[in-house]
PDB file of C-alpha atoms in Angstrom:
ATOM      1  CA  UNK A   1      43.083  50.690 103.341  1.00 98.00           C
ATOM      2  CA  UNK A   2      45.793  51.791 100.932  1.00 98.00           C
ATOM      3  CA  UNK A   3      48.212  51.519 103.777  1.00 98.00           C
ATOM      4  CA  UNK A   4      47.254  48.035 104.548  1.00 98.00           C
ATOM      5  CA  UNK A   5      47.405  46.991 100.840  1.00 98.00           C
ATOM      6  CA  UNK A   6      50.850  48.628 100.677  1.00 98.00           C
ATOM      7  CA  UNK A   7      52.098  46.809 103.709  1.00 98.00           C
ATOM      8  CA  UNK A   8      50.865  43.530 102.218  1.00 98.00           C
ATOM      9  CA  UNK A   9      52.638  43.990  98.934  1.00 97.00           C
ATOM     10  CA  UNK A  10      55.882  45.197 100.640  1.00 97.00           C
ATOM     11  CA  UNK A  11      55.803  42.201 102.950  1.00 97.00           C
ATOM     12  CA  UNK A  12      55.354  39.766 100.131  1.00 96.00           C
ATOM     13  CA  UNK A  13      58.113  41.472  98.074  1.00 95.00           C
ATOM     14  CA  UNK A  14      60.505  41.314 101.016  1.00 94.00           C
ATOM     15  CA  UNK A  15      60.170  37.692 101.791  1.00 89.00           C
ATOM     16  CA  UNK A  16      59.427  38.367 105.569  1.00 88.00           C
ATOM     17  CA  UNK A  17      56.088  36.793 105.524  1.00 91.00           C
ATOM     18  CA  UNK A  18      52.881  36.463 103.711  1.00 94.00           C
ATOM     19  CA  UNK A  19      51.085  38.994 101.400  1.00 97.00           C
ATOM     20  CA  UNK A  20      48.987  40.375 104.279  1.00 98.00           C
ATOM     21  CA  UNK A  21      48.865  43.730 105.898  1.00 98.00           C
ATOM     22  CA  UNK A  22      46.545  45.384 108.527  1.00 98.00           C
ATOM     23  CA  UNK A  23      46.223  48.809 110.170  1.00 98.00           C
ATOM     24  CA  UNK A  24      44.084  49.993 113.203  1.00 98.00           C
ATOM     25  CA  UNK A  25      42.781  53.383 113.142  1.00 98.00           C
ATOM     26  CA  UNK A  26      41.406  55.267 116.208  1.00 98.00           C
ATOM     27  CA  UNK A  27      39.349  58.344 115.563  1.00 96.00           C
ATOM     28  CA  UNK A  28      40.820  58.847 112.057  1.00 96.00           C
ATOM     29  CA  UNK A  29      44.402  58.319 113.188  1.00 97.00           C
ATOM     30  CA  UNK A  30      46.675  55.425 112.678  1.00 98.00           C
ATOM     31  CA  UNK A  31      47.195  53.578 115.928  1.00 98.00           C
ATOM     32  CA  UNK A  32      48.913  50.395 114.869  1.00 98.00           C
ATOM     33  CA  UNK A  33      49.819  48.315 111.863  1.00 98.00           C
ATOM     34  CA  UNK A  34      50.995  44.727 111.264  1.00 98.00           C
ATOM     35  CA  UNK A  35      52.177  42.510 108.520  1.00 98.00           C
ATOM     36  CA  UNK A  36      52.101  38.620 108.295  1.00 98.00           C
ATOM     37  CA  UNK A  37      55.297  37.257 109.927  1.00 96.00           C
ATOM     38  CA  UNK A  38      54.285  33.584 110.401  1.00 96.00           C
ATOM     39  CA  UNK A  39      57.200  32.123 108.532  1.00 94.00           C
ATOM     40  CA  UNK A  40      59.650  34.950 109.607  1.00 93.00           C
ATOM     41  CA  UNK A  41      58.898  34.243 113.367  1.00 95.00           C
ATOM     42  CA  UNK A  42      57.780  30.632 113.183  1.00 96.00           C
ATOM     43  CA  UNK A  43      54.694  31.814 114.929  1.00 97.00           C
ATOM     44  CA  UNK A  44      51.444  30.557 113.330  1.00 96.00           C
ATOM     45  CA  UNK A  45      49.429  33.230 115.090  1.00 97.00           C
ATOM     46  CA  UNK A  46      51.468  36.133 113.652  1.00 98.00           C
ATOM     47  CA  UNK A  47      48.957  37.173 111.063  1.00 98.00           C
ATOM     48  CA  UNK A  48      48.806  40.848 110.090  1.00 98.00           C
ATOM     49  CA  UNK A  49      45.590  41.472 111.986  1.00 98.00           C
ATOM     50  CA  UNK A  50      46.869  39.681 115.204  1.00 98.00           C
ATOM     51  CA  UNK A  51      50.130  41.666 115.042  1.00 98.00           C
ATOM     52  CA  UNK A  52      48.200  44.788 114.624  1.00 98.00           C
ATOM     53  CA  UNK A  53      45.791  44.114 117.374  1.00 98.00           C
ATOM     54  CA  UNK A  54      48.673  43.279 119.766  1.00 98.00           C
ATOM     55  CA  UNK A  55      50.446  46.520 118.877  1.00 98.00           C
ATOM     56  CA  UNK A  56      47.247  48.611 119.240  1.00 98.00           C
ATOM     57  CA  UNK A  57      46.487  47.092 122.604  1.00 98.00           C
ATOM     58  CA  UNK A  58      50.018  47.711 123.857  1.00 98.00           C
ATOM     59  CA  UNK A  59      49.928  51.390 122.580  1.00 98.00           C
ATOM     60  CA  UNK A  60      46.459  52.080 124.063  1.00 97.00           C
ATOM     61  CA  UNK A  61      47.115  50.187 127.412  1.00 97.00           C
ATOM     62  CA  UNK A  62      43.856  48.330 127.140  1.00 96.00           C
ATOM     63  CA  UNK A  63      42.724  44.989 125.781  1.00 97.00           C
ATOM     64  CA  UNK A  64      39.505  46.435 124.146  1.00 97.00           C
ATOM     65  CA  UNK A  65      39.632  48.369 120.959  1.00 98.00           C
ATOM     66  CA  UNK A  66      35.906  49.378 120.684  1.00 97.00           C
ATOM     67  CA  UNK A  67      36.495  52.782 119.381  1.00 97.00           C
ATOM     68  CA  UNK A  68      38.904  51.462 116.656  1.00 98.00           C
ATOM     69  CA  UNK A  69      38.421  50.406 113.015  1.00 98.00           C
ATOM     70  CA  UNK A  70      40.526  47.605 111.319  1.00 98.00           C
ATOM     71  CA  UNK A  71      41.584  47.838 107.617  1.00 98.00           C
ATOM     72  CA  UNK A  72      43.050  44.729 106.349  1.00 98.00           C
ATOM     73  CA  UNK A  73      44.210  43.666 102.917  1.00 98.00           C
ATOM     74  CA  UNK A  74      42.224  40.425 103.027  1.00 98.00           C
ATOM     75  CA  UNK A  75      39.133  39.189 104.733  1.00 98.00           C
ATOM     76  CA  UNK A  76      40.155  37.945 108.278  1.00 98.00           C
ATOM     77  CA  UNK A  77      40.682  34.253 108.669  1.00 97.00           C
ATOM     78  CA  UNK A  78      38.693  32.373 111.475  1.00 96.00           C
ATOM     79  CA  UNK A  79      41.599  32.937 113.998  1.00 97.00           C
ATOM     80  CA  UNK A  80      41.868  36.626 113.206  1.00 98.00           C
ATOM     81  CA  UNK A  81      38.064  37.040 113.270  1.00 97.00           C
ATOM     82  CA  UNK A  82      37.975  35.613 116.675  1.00 97.00           C
ATOM     83  CA  UNK A  83      40.730  37.969 117.872  1.00 98.00           C
ATOM     84  CA  UNK A  84      38.920  40.895 116.326  1.00 98.00           C
ATOM     85  CA  UNK A  85      35.791  40.014 118.335  1.00 98.00           C
ATOM     86  CA  UNK A  86      37.666  39.550 121.533  1.00 97.00           C
ATOM     87  CA  UNK A  87      39.262  42.940 121.005  1.00 98.00           C
ATOM     88  CA  UNK A  88      35.870  44.289 120.328  1.00 98.00           C
ATOM     89  CA  UNK A  89      36.893  46.375 117.252  1.00 98.00           C
ATOM     90  CA  UNK A  90      34.253  48.724 116.022  1.00 97.00           C
ATOM     91  CA  UNK A  91      34.257  47.908 112.349  1.00 98.00           C
ATOM     92  CA  UNK A  92      36.318  45.752 109.845  1.00 98.00           C
ATOM     93  CA  UNK A  93      37.075  46.947 106.265  1.00 98.00           C
ATOM     94  CA  UNK A  94      38.992  44.297 103.937  1.00 98.00           C
ATOM     95  CA  UNK A  95      40.162  44.497 100.346  1.00 98.00           C
ATOM     96  CA  UNK A  96      40.425  40.927  99.011  1.00 98.00           C
ATOM     97  CA  UNK A  97      38.084  38.091 100.172  1.00 97.00           C
ATOM     98  CA  UNK A  98      38.688  34.435 101.266  1.00 96.00           C
ATOM     99  CA  UNK A  99      38.310  33.387  97.522  1.00 97.00           C
ATOM    100  CA  UNK A 100      41.163  35.650  96.387  1.00 97.00           C
ATOM    101  CA  UNK A 101      43.172  34.375  99.335  1.00 97.00           C
ATOM    102  CA  UNK A 102      42.457  30.680  98.317  1.00 97.00           C
ATOM    103  CA  UNK A 103      43.421  31.364  94.725  1.00 97.00           C
ATOM    104  CA  UNK A 104      46.909  32.660  95.981  1.00 96.00           C
ATOM    105  CA  UNK A 105      47.360  29.455  97.939  1.00 95.00           C
ATOM    106  CA  UNK A 106      45.974  30.671 101.337  1.00 95.00           C
ATOM    107  CA  UNK A 107      42.894  28.561 101.654  1.00 95.00           C
ATOM    108  CA  UNK A 108      41.197  28.518 105.044  1.00 94.00           C
ATOM    109  CA  UNK A 109      38.019  26.787 103.905  1.00 94.00           C
ATOM    110  CA  UNK A 110      38.991  23.686 105.780  1.00 95.00           C
ATOM    111  CA  UNK A 111      39.131  25.612 109.095  1.00 95.00           C
ATOM    112  CA  UNK A 112      35.700  27.135 108.373  1.00 93.00           C
ATOM    113  CA  UNK A 113      34.395  23.571 107.687  1.00 94.00           C
ATOM    114  CA  UNK A 114      36.035  22.166 110.751  1.00 95.00           C
ATOM    115  CA  UNK A 115      34.357  24.708 113.081  1.00 93.00           C
ATOM    116  CA  UNK A 116      30.960  23.410 112.050  1.00 92.00           C
ATOM    117  CA  UNK A 117      31.742  19.859 112.974  1.00 94.00           C
ATOM    118  CA  UNK A 118      31.183  18.357 116.470  1.00 92.00           C
ATOM    119  CA  UNK A 119      34.367  17.866 118.384  1.00 90.00           C
ATOM    120  CA  UNK A 120      34.411  14.163 117.726  1.00 88.00           C
ATOM    121  CA  UNK A 121      34.133  14.582 113.968  1.00 92.00           C
ATOM    122  CA  UNK A 122      37.029  17.081 113.436  1.00 94.00           C
ATOM    123  CA  UNK A 123      40.281  16.195 111.850  1.00 95.00           C
ATOM    124  CA  UNK A 124      42.279  16.853 114.976  1.00 94.00           C
ATOM    125  CA  UNK A 125      40.936  14.678 117.695  1.00 92.00           C
ATOM    126  CA  UNK A 126      39.846  16.499 120.928  1.00 90.00           C
ATOM    127  CA  UNK A 127      39.239  14.693 124.210  1.00 90.00           C
ATOM    128  CA  UNK A 128      38.052  16.259 127.382  1.00 92.00           C
ATOM    129  CA  UNK A 129      40.193  15.548 130.564  1.00 96.00           C
ATOM    130  CA  UNK A 130      39.993  16.460 134.144  1.00 97.00           C
ATOM    131  CA  UNK A 131      36.932  18.821 133.879  1.00 96.00           C
ATOM    132  CA  UNK A 132      36.190  18.912 137.479  1.00 96.00           C
ATOM    133  CA  UNK A 133      39.693  19.873 138.497  1.00 97.00           C
ATOM    134  CA  UNK A 134      39.887  22.319 135.673  1.00 96.00           C
ATOM    135  CA  UNK A 135      36.865  24.091 136.962  1.00 97.00           C
ATOM    136  CA  UNK A 136      38.767  25.186 140.006  1.00 96.00           C
ATOM    137  CA  UNK A 137      40.303  27.982 137.965  1.00 95.00           C
ATOM    138  CA  UNK A 138      36.834  29.215 137.073  1.00 93.00           C
ATOM    139  CA  UNK A 139      35.697  29.211 140.827  1.00 95.00           C
ATOM    140  CA  UNK A 140      38.774  31.056 141.610  1.00 94.00           C
ATOM    141  CA  UNK A 141      37.934  33.671 138.971  1.00 91.00           C
ATOM    142  CA  UNK A 142      34.432  33.927 140.249  1.00 93.00           C
ATOM    143  CA  UNK A 143      35.685  34.515 143.853  1.00 94.00           C
ATOM    144  CA  UNK A 144      38.150  37.163 142.855  1.00 94.00           C
ATOM    145  CA  UNK A 145      36.729  40.569 143.916  1.00 93.00           C
ATOM    146  CA  UNK A 146      39.126  42.787 142.076  1.00 93.00           C
ATOM    147  CA  UNK A 147      39.250  41.075 138.780  1.00 88.00           C
ATOM    148  CA  UNK A 148      39.101  42.934 135.406  1.00 88.00           C
ATOM    149  CA  UNK A 149      36.127  41.452 133.521  1.00 85.00           C
ATOM    150  CA  UNK A 150      36.277  40.946 129.898  1.00 80.00           C
TER     151      UNK A 150
END
């Protein structure tokens, strides 16, 4: 956890991104680390946890991190939490919580609220198009014998 916090502080001081850092540990050994680089890379998905997950998966050669733990300087946002679940990390440890982040200008409460609304009631309109045609990709997936399930 101390490394994640140090990365967050260093990143904030350097001006390269937001005050967030994360590390992924496997069996007591550092596997990967990441810092927030959203503004530096113009990538809104470049949160510290996502960067660390990408690096850990690259190093491990697998998209699942079930035997790993994530240490992050702040409670993961909804996007990062989704990635954590998709990567199947074994455990999450965090220092600051979402209220601390909001007090520092990183308020994700509107996203938590939006998730609970039906699609038609969200602030960004969503409309389904070409569902039947889109289902062809799922049929192709179901019919592929040598797929790697996830």
